[in-house]
Amino acid sequence: MLTLLSLSGEGEETLAVLAEATRALHEDEPFARRVHEVFKLLHRGMRYGDARLTCWFQSARPGAQRQQFFSSDTLAYPWDNQRMRQTAMGRQVVRCAVPLEGGGASSGALVRCGGGMVYLGAPVVWGGRLWGVLEVRSDGDGSDDLGGAAQELIGALLPQVAVSIAREGERQYQLSEPNVQTLPVLLPGPPSLLAQATMLDALEHELREPLGLHKLLTMLLRWSLDATGAEAGAVFLVDHEQEELVIQVYEGYSPGMFPTDVRGIQRHRWKWDVGLAGRAARGGRALLVRDVTRESSFQFQAVAADLRAELAVPLCVDERALAVLVLDSPRSAAFGDEELALVHALCERAARPLYHAMRYQEIVETSTQLHQVFSSLPTGLALLDTSGRVLRANPAWATVWGVGERSGGEPVHVPLDLVDDLLPRLQDPLLLVQFCADGQHAPREAQMMNIRLVHPSQELQVLSVPTHDSLGQVTGRLWMVSDVTREREVERLKNEFVSIVSHELRTPLTSILGFTELLLVRQFAVAEQRQFIQTVYDQANHLSKLVEDLLSVSRIEAGKVRLHRWVVALRQVIAELTNQIGQLERHRLLIRLVEPMPPVYVDRDKVKQVLFNLVTNAIKYSPDGGEIELAAQEVRVGEDGSGGGGVPLEHPVGRWILVSVRDQGIGIAPEHVPLIWERFYRVDNTNTRRIGGTGLGLSITRSLVELHGGRIWLESAVGRGSVFFFTLPVAGDMRWDEG
Ligand code: ADP
């Protein structure tokens, strides 16, 4: 257990600890024992939980460097090597609070102090060189642990620690040098080589577990950093097609160590003709640069000021580099042949598992993409097994059928559950059952059918195709259901258009041809001639109106209609209209304008076209003797829709002229009211069939009114007549003027 002495801020005690620690460091004892003696002495100078010294033993031989940890390990939490490397990179003493995230198994008792620790890390720098990192941790409450006195003591001790590490490095080098010359690097021999072999075994063991790509690369990088003492490193995947490297994981980089600031970058690509990693990827060979400042072929200095040693090892399968591991250090000659061989061995062991992880990742990504397509398609899709059970369905499946998704993951059966859910709406339930039975009898055939639903009326198209497993065995069916109501409607309208237009063209053309032929072949009395010519003229007019309507529709649809607006008196437009219509023979037209009638800001011809369409419809669809009233008055529409004389709720606010055309005609049944505004829509009954028309007038009329910013609507009762209302903007009302 840890012994916590009372905080000693007294200088004398600190000096005494320093003197004793210095003496301990230079004793003739094994290095590890000396370090632990120092740890023990430190307890007298400061309050701390445990300590660790990371050493990089460097020797005279360039690149021969070994990393070793000495830890008192009194606390149950693992040491954080990334933090250690950051401290080393920062080159200054760091004191910070560290939250405990999932600490050691026996951490329960220690979390009592607010769930955190205080960390003090000091890089062992001496003579411009980094020798190691001394770290101490305290599980106190964080307020005054490891404060000024502790930092002073540690700071004073650092040069002594550096000297000891330097000497120990020399000693180890002298011991191991003869072996290094003769032994292959990975054979058991000196302690560090044995440790390397153990590490490789351990890595291999871990790689046996199936790993995600990211986890595998992170693990490989951590192992490599820890094994070599490198301060920073990254792993790139190689994109041979694009000749690029894609960074996957990285650790330890400071701004001075990397061409760009890599922090925060999730995925980044580099052309592979830049840098050591690119070379390693292209050549499929491991590369080492002991000091980039002395290597003329690498121009690193310009981009990464602090970088000195760099090592790049490809992970190859069948002589093709899948990835490249890069290790970097700001220490010149931080890596040598030994590090290179070790990292190479690590990468060799990781290459196969990486290959599998990449294949696995590809499968995961393909499956994610397919899932996205499946769930975002507007077509209802369901995979059924051979017995009709729904194994998987997309959200559109329930929407298209108009049934709620079943709760609790209850399996759904087609057709049983489907017929059950749809029964009130199915026009012919047996059709669905028969369709499924046919599918069972011919499991390898594709099938298609259309299903009609009522309330509301809807037409669905069902396509059912067999599905197979990888061996070609039928596994069930994929049902694709789309709502074709709209397509059917468009088709119906198109057919109607062809028949209406050909009928509407043929009738006047026949009479024009007939009468002109008569006039050509025979002599008639002047009065008779006049009557014939009048008929020809009327029919030609009719044709011209039809052609005009067709052109208007196509112009409106193409958005090519432009309004030529003027300030106009509506009274005058109405007068022109009555002139155009002429004297009505079988109806009475009443005009009622409520004064004061402010002028409107409109396209005169277009408004005349609107009025003409509505008045001629009123005439067409009223019995002889009927009265038609054309009325207009000003209305003011408020924000809340008030004062608008019955205008629709969403009507724009402001001053408007409300025009109405009332007739005492056949009226329109409520179910047709929303549809009559569509192109070519005609209410189909004996009356309208007799009357003739194209179904274009109201669609054009609505578009023209809306182009002016107004609205059009109607009230009607079958057999009692209809009133069509529309609004036009009053001139000078700024609210619509600017729009
Ligand atoms: P058309 O009159 O050429 O058929 P419209 O687009 O003007 O085409 O009208 C569409 C349909 O609306 C008409 O076919 C008719 O059934 C109905 N309709 C239009 N105006 C009236 C009206 N005043 N009274 C009764 N029905 C009408």
PDB file of C-alpha atoms in Angstrom, residues 501 504-505 539-555 609 694 696 700:
ATOM      1  CA  VAL A 501     -58.445  16.832 -79.050  1.00  0.00           C
ATOM      2  CA  GLU A 504     -62.656  18.732 -80.885  1.00  0.00           C
ATOM      3  CA  LEU A 505     -60.587  19.142 -84.045  1.00  0.00           C
ATOM      4  CA  GLN A 539     -66.070  26.913 -86.347  1.00  0.00           C
ATOM      5  CA  ALA A 540     -62.710  28.379 -87.380  1.00  0.00           C
ATOM      6  CA  ASN A 541     -62.905  30.558 -84.254  1.00  0.00           C
ATOM      7  CA  HIS A 542     -63.541  27.481 -82.182  1.00  0.00           C
ATOM      8  CA  LEU A 543     -60.505  25.798 -83.725  1.00  0.00           C
ATOM      9  CA  SER A 544     -58.395  28.852 -83.135  1.00  0.00           C
ATOM     10  CA  LYS A 545     -59.456  28.905 -79.450  1.00  0.00           C
ATOM     11  CA  LEU A 546     -58.513  25.238 -79.125  1.00  0.00           C
ATOM     12  CA  VAL A 547     -55.075  25.829 -80.644  1.00  0.00           C
ATOM     13  CA  GLU A 548     -54.675  28.914 -78.449  1.00  0.00           C
ATOM     14  CA  ASP A 549     -55.532  26.870 -75.320  1.00  0.00           C
ATOM     15  CA  LEU A 550     -53.067  24.139 -76.227  1.00  0.00           C
ATOM     16  CA  LEU A 551     -50.333  26.723 -76.763  1.00  0.00           C
ATOM     17  CA  SER A 552     -51.193  28.441 -73.470  1.00  0.00           C
ATOM     18  CA  VAL A 553     -50.933  25.161 -71.581  1.00  0.00           C
ATOM     19  CA  SER A 554     -47.532  24.351 -73.023  1.00  0.00           C
ATOM     20  CA  ARG A 555     -46.269  27.910 -72.406  1.00  0.00           C
ATOM     21  CA  GLN A 609     -58.909  35.376 -70.875  1.00  0.00           C
ATOM     22  CA  THR A 694     -61.182  20.019 -73.866  1.00  0.00           C
ATOM     23  CA  LEU A 696     -58.065  22.900 -70.556  1.00  0.00           C
ATOM     24  CA  ILE A 700     -55.200  27.758 -67.762  1.00  0.00           C
TER      25      ILE A 700
END
